[in-house]
């Protein structure tokens, strides 16, 4: 196979090699954000008994038929029920029971008169407005019926769902786990943040950005730290890394004399699928598999690192975690500046989308160097300029990918 793949071929290859992890049971408190592994049904009615939706008086609706402000109906109050009381008392004709929200409906009653529409004095309640049968009464199973399949496999559980699962009494839930990810940063020039920046050294910025992205996804991270440009050190780190579901390395994948990642992968028997993509930034992206485990050799330039992570690795991690919406959200926007590019490559230009005259527009960020990480921080989108074209003129409609969560973008200005 020709290893110099197009962007689309490379994406398809990663997708084809990525498998969804097997479901496991987790405590309900840890389930939010996970994808449900199996259908979940309710083993009980929610609520499990008829109860009052209001503070007031449980009555037989027929007894209140003639009630008006001028001519209230008077009913004898024979008891009181609070939430948590059991068993409910019984009422007969002309009787009522004072009831609180959530208390069980008395046998014989079929409605509740709100306290605001009544007046209690000397064991008698005066009712100023009629109620219909069923009014202010929450029947058993009103929310969820016993045996009902409430959530289907594949649902992304959110905090609302956690509440619903709790209402059904599910203390544990079957979910697809988040893949564990090993991080390896290669390069003799890299120093930790707590080390002095001696001549020739740089801060391993992309490592922190990747760790933050993984934290956002919720993936457990095995951080293997900074690894020297030495074949044995790289190989040793990779062997430890391949205990995780996915491995991300940075640097060491281009054509330099100290780029040892590919040879180390071959050494430990990783099945390399591609090591070059017709794209910019991120041409020297390496991808391979070892069983179900995925390997992403992200290029060293920090913009290339993070864009390859967002375009390839994150969608694959999401797929492993059971998601079906994998890729960055895509929009069409009016390009505000013209662009020149290499015809043979798919190019991703950093830009900013905003709304202008009720249309989505996108400006091109000033610095497109793959070493300039701050320009990524001040962009919110990637303009996709496809293989086969050499320029995009201002005013044309282009495809853009949003690189930040949609609810964090201020669309009001460029
Ligand atoms: P490489 O792919 O190893 O040749 O690295 C390409 C460029 O990216 C070099 O200028 C490296 O110094 C830089 N680089 C490599 N790793 C990192 C990192 N973790 N953070 C920031 N820059 C890096
Ligand atoms: Mg390097």
Short mmCIF file of C-alpha atoms in Angstrom, two decimals, residues 37-405:
data_model
loop_
_atom_site.label_atom_id
_atom_site.label_comp_id
_atom_site.label_asym_id
_atom_site.label_seq_id
_atom_site.Cartn_x
_atom_site.Cartn_y
_atom_site.Cartn_z
CA UNK A 37 -23.55 -0.23 26.98
CA UNK A 38 -26.95 -1.98 27.18
CA UNK A 39 -30.63 -1.04 27.21
CA UNK A 40 -31.79 -0.12 30.69
CA UNK A 41 -35.30 -0.94 31.88
CA UNK A 42 -37.08 -0.09 35.07
CA UNK A 43 -37.74 -2.81 37.64
CA UNK A 44 -40.31 -0.65 39.39
CA UNK A 45 -43.01 1.95 38.80
CA UNK A 46 -41.87 5.55 39.31
CA UNK A 47 -43.47 6.76 41.49
CA UNK A 48 -44.25 3.43 43.09
CA UNK A 49 -47.57 4.58 44.68
CA UNK A 50 -50.31 7.16 44.00
CA UNK A 51 -49.38 10.36 45.82
CA UNK A 52 -50.31 13.99 46.20
CA UNK A 53 -48.75 16.65 43.97
CA UNK A 54 -49.79 19.45 46.36
CA UNK A 55 -50.16 20.40 49.98
CA UNK A 56 -53.91 20.45 50.65
CA UNK A 57 -56.81 18.09 51.25
CA UNK A 58 -57.40 14.66 49.69
CA UNK A 59 -61.08 14.40 48.70
CA UNK A 60 -63.57 12.56 46.53
CA UNK A 61 -63.91 14.92 43.55
CA UNK A 62 -67.71 14.38 43.44
CA UNK A 63 -67.99 15.88 46.94
CA UNK A 64 -66.60 19.21 45.68
CA UNK A 65 -68.83 19.59 42.61
CA UNK A 66 -70.91 22.49 43.96
CA UNK A 67 -68.02 24.37 45.63
CA UNK A 68 -67.74 28.12 44.88
CA UNK A 69 -66.28 31.12 46.65
CA UNK A 70 -69.71 32.21 47.92
CA UNK A 71 -70.98 28.69 48.67
CA UNK A 72 -68.02 26.57 49.81
CA UNK A 73 -68.39 22.86 50.43
CA UNK A 74 -67.60 21.71 53.98
CA UNK A 75 -65.89 18.36 54.54
CA UNK A 76 -64.93 16.70 57.81
CA UNK A 77 -61.12 16.33 58.20
CA UNK A 78 -60.48 12.86 59.62
CA UNK A 79 -56.67 12.76 59.58
CA UNK A 80 -53.36 13.97 58.28
CA UNK A 81 -50.77 12.37 55.95
CA UNK A 82 -47.16 13.51 55.57
CA UNK A 83 -44.64 12.43 52.92
CA UNK A 84 -43.20 9.11 54.06
CA UNK A 85 -46.35 8.02 55.96
CA UNK A 86 -47.76 4.56 55.29
CA UNK A 87 -50.29 3.02 55.05
CA UNK A 88 -52.61 5.72 53.71
CA UNK A 89 -55.86 6.23 55.60
CA UNK A 90 -59.28 5.68 54.03
CA UNK A 91 -61.93 8.34 53.40
CA UNK A 92 -65.65 8.08 52.78
CA UNK A 93 -68.33 10.47 51.50
CA UNK A 94 -68.19 13.96 53.06
CA UNK A 95 -64.72 13.31 54.44
CA UNK A 96 -61.22 14.53 53.64
CA UNK A 97 -57.68 14.08 54.87
CA UNK A 98 -55.11 16.84 55.17
CA UNK A 99 -52.25 15.83 52.91
CA UNK A 100 -48.72 17.03 52.13
CA UNK A 101 -46.89 16.84 48.79
CA UNK A 102 -45.57 13.32 48.22
CA UNK A 103 -47.81 11.66 50.83
CA UNK A 104 -49.75 8.57 49.69
CA UNK A 105 -53.27 9.20 48.40
CA UNK A 106 -55.87 7.92 50.88
CA UNK A 107 -58.01 5.03 49.74
CA UNK A 108 -61.35 6.39 48.51
CA UNK A 109 -59.93 9.77 47.45
CA UNK A 110 -59.27 10.68 43.82
CA UNK A 111 -58.15 14.33 43.92
CA UNK A 112 -56.44 16.95 46.05
CA UNK A 113 -57.74 20.45 46.82
CA UNK A 114 -54.87 22.91 47.09
CA UNK A 115 -54.44 24.47 50.50
CA UNK A 116 -54.79 27.90 48.78
CA UNK A 117 -58.37 27.01 47.75
CA UNK A 118 -59.46 25.95 51.24
CA UNK A 119 -59.81 27.06 54.84
CA UNK A 120 -59.39 24.75 57.85
CA UNK A 121 -61.20 25.46 61.11
CA UNK A 122 -62.29 23.19 63.97
CA UNK A 123 -61.77 19.89 62.15
CA UNK A 124 -63.68 21.04 59.07
CA UNK A 125 -62.30 22.22 55.78
CA UNK A 126 -64.17 24.72 53.59
CA UNK A 127 -63.50 24.21 49.89
CA UNK A 128 -63.92 27.18 47.54
CA UNK A 129 -63.40 25.56 44.15
CA UNK A 130 -64.34 22.19 42.67
CA UNK A 131 -61.66 19.69 41.66
CA UNK A 132 -61.88 17.09 38.88
CA UNK A 133 -61.05 13.42 39.39
CA UNK A 134 -57.27 12.95 39.22
CA UNK A 135 -56.46 16.60 39.88
CA UNK A 136 -53.19 17.12 41.79
CA UNK A 137 -52.78 13.36 42.09
CA UNK A 138 -49.65 11.63 40.77
CA UNK A 139 -50.55 8.05 39.86
CA UNK A 140 -48.10 5.19 40.33
CA UNK A 141 -45.98 4.75 37.17
CA UNK A 142 -46.84 8.28 35.96
CA UNK A 143 -43.14 8.96 35.30
CA UNK A 144 -41.90 5.47 34.37
CA UNK A 145 -43.77 2.17 34.09
CA UNK A 146 -42.34 -1.05 35.54
CA UNK A 147 -40.66 -3.01 32.72
CA UNK A 148 -40.34 0.05 30.47
CA UNK A 149 -37.07 0.31 28.46
CA UNK A 150 -36.14 3.84 29.45
CA UNK A 151 -32.70 4.31 27.87
CA UNK A 152 -31.28 2.42 24.89
CA UNK A 153 -27.68 1.27 24.43
CA UNK A 154 -25.61 4.00 22.79
CA UNK A 155 -27.17 6.87 24.71
CA UNK A 156 -24.65 9.42 26.02
CA UNK A 157 -25.58 9.70 29.69
CA UNK A 158 -25.90 13.25 30.99
CA UNK A 159 -26.67 14.58 34.46
CA UNK A 160 -30.44 14.51 33.76
CA UNK A 161 -30.21 10.82 32.86
CA UNK A 162 -28.31 10.12 36.08
CA UNK A 163 -31.31 11.53 37.96
CA UNK A 164 -33.73 9.31 36.02
CA UNK A 165 -31.57 6.22 36.65
CA UNK A 166 -31.49 7.09 40.36
CA UNK A 167 -35.30 7.44 40.39
CA UNK A 168 -35.52 3.85 39.11
CA UNK A 169 -33.14 2.67 41.84
CA UNK A 170 -30.18 1.76 39.61
CA UNK A 171 -27.07 2.03 41.82
CA UNK A 172 -24.83 0.79 39.00
CA UNK A 173 -25.00 1.17 35.21
CA UNK A 174 -23.47 -0.75 32.29
CA UNK A 175 -21.37 1.72 30.29
CA UNK A 176 -18.63 1.69 27.70
CA UNK A 177 -15.46 2.67 29.60
CA UNK A 178 -13.29 5.58 28.48
CA UNK A 179 -10.09 4.34 26.86
CA UNK A 180 -6.91 4.62 28.90
CA UNK A 181 -4.29 6.71 27.12
CA UNK A 182 -0.49 6.71 27.49
CA UNK A 183 1.37 9.96 26.79
CA UNK A 184 5.00 9.97 25.70
CA UNK A 185 6.81 13.21 24.80
CA UNK A 186 10.07 12.66 22.90
CA UNK A 187 12.89 15.14 22.44
CA UNK A 188 16.29 15.95 23.98
CA UNK A 189 15.29 19.62 23.88
CA UNK A 190 12.26 19.22 26.18
CA UNK A 191 12.28 20.34 29.81
CA UNK A 192 9.69 20.07 32.58
CA UNK A 193 8.00 23.27 33.77
CA UNK A 194 9.86 23.20 37.06
CA UNK A 195 13.26 23.01 35.34
CA UNK A 196 15.27 26.05 34.19
CA UNK A 197 15.16 26.80 30.48
CA UNK A 198 18.85 26.26 29.69
CA UNK A 199 20.15 27.21 26.22
CA UNK A 200 18.71 25.10 23.42
CA UNK A 201 15.83 23.76 25.51
CA UNK A 202 12.08 24.34 25.13
CA UNK A 203 9.05 23.68 27.29
CA UNK A 204 7.11 20.56 26.35
CA UNK A 205 3.99 22.65 25.79
CA UNK A 206 2.00 20.17 23.72
CA UNK A 207 2.22 17.54 26.44
CA UNK A 208 0.26 19.74 28.83
CA UNK A 209 -2.28 20.62 26.16
CA UNK A 210 -2.80 16.94 25.31
CA UNK A 211 -3.18 16.01 28.97
CA UNK A 212 -5.79 18.76 29.35
CA UNK A 213 -7.71 17.52 26.29
CA UNK A 214 -7.69 13.98 27.68
CA UNK A 215 -8.89 15.22 31.04
CA UNK A 216 -11.76 16.97 29.24
CA UNK A 217 -12.72 13.63 27.65
CA UNK A 218 -12.36 11.90 31.01
CA UNK A 219 -9.80 9.34 29.82
CA UNK A 220 -7.45 7.87 32.44
CA UNK A 221 -3.93 9.02 31.47
CA UNK A 222 -0.63 7.19 31.97
CA UNK A 223 1.89 10.01 31.66
CA UNK A 224 5.29 8.54 30.81
CA UNK A 225 6.97 11.93 30.92
CA UNK A 226 9.78 13.23 28.74
CA UNK A 227 11.80 10.67 26.83
CA UNK A 228 15.27 11.30 25.39
CA UNK A 229 16.01 10.89 21.70
CA UNK A 230 17.60 7.52 22.27
CA UNK A 231 16.24 4.39 20.56
CA UNK A 232 16.41 2.30 23.76
CA UNK A 233 14.68 4.96 25.86
CA UNK A 234 11.94 5.40 23.24
CA UNK A 235 11.44 1.65 22.97
CA UNK A 236 11.27 1.19 26.75
CA UNK A 237 8.68 3.97 27.06
CA UNK A 238 6.60 2.50 24.23
CA UNK A 239 6.58 -0.95 25.84
CA UNK A 240 5.10 0.59 29.01
CA UNK A 241 2.72 2.68 26.93
CA UNK A 242 1.22 -0.32 25.17
CA UNK A 243 -0.55 -1.40 28.36
CA UNK A 244 -3.11 1.33 27.57
CA UNK A 245 -5.94 1.31 25.00
CA UNK A 246 -4.29 4.14 23.08
CA UNK A 247 -0.80 5.60 22.91
CA UNK A 248 0.00 9.18 21.97
CA UNK A 249 3.59 10.22 21.35
CA UNK A 250 4.86 13.65 20.36
CA UNK A 251 7.84 14.36 18.13
CA UNK A 252 10.39 12.02 16.65
CA UNK A 253 8.35 11.08 13.58
CA UNK A 254 9.86 13.24 10.84
CA UNK A 255 12.98 12.72 8.78
CA UNK A 256 15.57 13.92 11.35
CA UNK A 257 18.50 11.82 12.52
CA UNK A 258 17.00 11.63 15.99
CA UNK A 259 13.51 10.57 14.95
CA UNK A 260 13.35 7.08 16.47
CA UNK A 261 9.64 6.53 17.03
CA UNK A 262 8.95 4.59 13.84
CA UNK A 263 11.91 2.25 14.17
CA UNK A 264 11.03 1.56 17.83
CA UNK A 265 7.46 0.71 16.81
CA UNK A 266 8.74 -1.77 14.25
CA UNK A 267 11.01 -3.21 16.93
CA UNK A 268 8.14 -3.92 19.30
CA UNK A 269 5.91 -5.27 16.53
CA UNK A 270 3.31 -2.54 16.14
CA UNK A 271 1.38 -2.88 12.90
CA UNK A 272 2.10 0.43 11.13
CA UNK A 273 -0.81 1.54 8.95
CA UNK A 274 0.54 4.87 7.69
CA UNK A 275 3.30 7.37 8.46
CA UNK A 276 2.67 10.26 6.13
CA UNK A 277 -0.51 12.13 5.24
CA UNK A 278 -1.00 14.60 2.39
CA UNK A 279 -1.97 17.37 4.79
CA UNK A 280 -0.64 20.55 6.35
CA UNK A 281 -0.07 20.88 9.22
CA UNK A 282 0.72 17.34 10.33
CA UNK A 283 2.32 15.59 7.36
CA UNK A 284 4.48 13.13 9.37
CA UNK A 285 1.56 11.64 11.34
CA UNK A 286 2.14 7.97 12.23
CA UNK A 287 -0.66 5.53 12.92
CA UNK A 288 -0.52 1.86 13.90
CA UNK A 289 -2.27 -0.82 15.89
CA UNK A 290 -1.36 -3.60 18.29
CA UNK A 291 -4.42 -5.79 18.77
CA UNK A 292 -7.21 -3.41 19.75
CA UNK A 293 -4.69 -0.79 20.94
CA UNK A 294 -4.16 2.30 18.80
CA UNK A 295 -0.94 4.22 18.29
CA UNK A 296 -0.79 7.87 17.20
CA UNK A 297 2.67 9.28 16.56
CA UNK A 298 1.84 12.97 16.62
CA UNK A 299 4.28 15.33 14.90
CA UNK A 300 6.43 17.50 17.21
CA UNK A 301 5.44 20.99 16.13
CA UNK A 302 2.81 21.81 18.74
CA UNK A 303 0.11 23.05 16.32
CA UNK A 304 0.55 19.89 14.23
CA UNK A 305 0.43 17.81 17.43
CA UNK A 306 -2.83 19.27 18.62
CA UNK A 307 -4.55 19.38 15.24
CA UNK A 308 -3.63 15.76 14.52
CA UNK A 309 -4.98 14.94 17.98
CA UNK A 310 -8.28 16.74 17.28
CA UNK A 311 -8.66 15.41 13.72
CA UNK A 312 -7.60 11.79 14.27
CA UNK A 313 -6.92 10.73 17.86
CA UNK A 314 -9.88 12.32 19.65
CA UNK A 315 -12.49 10.92 17.21
CA UNK A 316 -10.91 7.46 17.65
CA UNK A 317 -10.95 7.77 21.45
CA UNK A 318 -14.60 8.82 21.24
CA UNK A 319 -15.38 5.82 19.06
CA UNK A 320 -13.64 3.48 21.55
CA UNK A 321 -15.82 5.04 24.26
CA UNK A 322 -18.95 4.15 22.27
CA UNK A 323 -19.78 7.55 20.77
CA UNK A 324 -21.17 7.78 17.27
CA UNK A 325 -20.76 11.55 16.78
CA UNK A 326 -17.00 11.54 16.41
CA UNK A 327 -15.67 14.40 14.33
CA UNK A 328 -15.36 18.11 15.02
CA UNK A 329 -18.62 19.99 14.33
CA UNK A 330 -18.66 21.22 10.72
CA UNK A 331 -20.18 24.43 9.30
CA UNK A 332 -20.20 26.30 6.02
CA UNK A 333 -18.91 29.87 6.26
CA UNK A 334 -18.10 32.81 3.98
CA UNK A 335 -14.33 33.23 3.73
CA UNK A 336 -13.26 36.82 4.46
CA UNK A 337 -9.63 36.57 3.23
CA UNK A 338 -8.11 34.81 0.25
CA UNK A 339 -5.80 31.83 0.73
CA UNK A 340 -3.06 30.18 -1.30
CA UNK A 341 -2.11 26.55 -0.68
CA UNK A 342 -0.23 23.52 -1.98
CA UNK A 343 -2.39 21.73 -4.54
CA UNK A 344 -1.21 18.29 -3.47
CA UNK A 345 -2.24 18.65 0.19
CA UNK A 346 -5.38 19.13 2.26
CA UNK A 347 -4.60 22.22 4.29
CA UNK A 348 -6.15 23.33 7.56
CA UNK A 349 -5.95 27.06 8.18
CA UNK A 350 -6.60 28.41 11.64
CA UNK A 351 -9.40 30.95 11.61
CA UNK A 352 -12.17 32.59 13.55
CA UNK A 353 -15.84 32.12 12.78
CA UNK A 354 -18.36 34.77 13.70
CA UNK A 355 -21.81 35.90 12.62
CA UNK A 356 -22.11 38.84 10.22
CA UNK A 357 -25.45 39.95 8.71
CA UNK A 358 -27.05 36.67 9.82
CA UNK A 359 -24.41 34.61 7.98
CA UNK A 360 -21.48 32.69 9.32
CA UNK A 361 -18.18 34.27 8.24
CA UNK A 362 -14.61 33.16 8.87
CA UNK A 363 -11.39 35.18 8.98
CA UNK A 364 -7.94 33.63 8.59
CA UNK A 365 -5.71 33.87 11.68
CA UNK A 366 -2.57 35.93 11.02
CA UNK A 367 0.15 33.40 11.84
CA UNK A 368 -0.19 29.95 10.27
CA UNK A 369 3.21 28.57 11.39
CA UNK A 370 2.91 25.12 12.93
CA UNK A 371 5.27 26.18 15.71
CA UNK A 372 3.07 29.08 16.86
CA UNK A 373 0.82 27.59 19.49
CA UNK A 374 -0.71 30.90 20.62
CA UNK A 375 -2.38 31.32 17.22
CA UNK A 376 -4.32 28.13 17.93
CA UNK A 377 -5.40 29.53 21.28
CA UNK A 378 -6.80 32.62 19.52
CA UNK A 379 -8.59 30.67 16.76
CA UNK A 380 -11.88 28.84 17.04
CA UNK A 381 -12.02 26.98 13.73
CA UNK A 382 -10.09 25.25 10.98
CA UNK A 383 -10.77 26.24 7.40
CA UNK A 384 -10.60 23.09 5.28
CA UNK A 385 -8.87 23.65 1.93
CA UNK A 386 -9.08 20.39 0.03
CA UNK A 387 -6.49 18.54 -2.02
CA UNK A 388 -6.53 19.50 -5.70
CA UNK A 389 -7.10 23.23 -5.33
CA UNK A 390 -4.40 25.90 -5.15
CA UNK A 391 -6.34 28.86 -3.79
CA UNK A 392 -9.53 29.98 -2.14
CA UNK A 393 -10.71 33.49 -2.87
CA UNK A 394 -12.37 35.83 -0.41
CA UNK A 395 -16.16 35.65 -0.62
CA UNK A 396 -16.37 31.91 -1.39
CA UNK A 397 -18.13 29.49 0.90
CA UNK A 398 -15.80 27.11 2.72
CA UNK A 399 -16.08 24.21 5.15
CA UNK A 400 -14.92 24.99 8.66
CA UNK A 401 -14.40 22.66 11.62
CA UNK A 402 -14.98 24.06 15.10
CA UNK A 403 -12.03 23.33 17.38
CA UNK A 404 -13.61 24.57 20.60
CA UNK A 405 -16.89 23.60 22.27
#
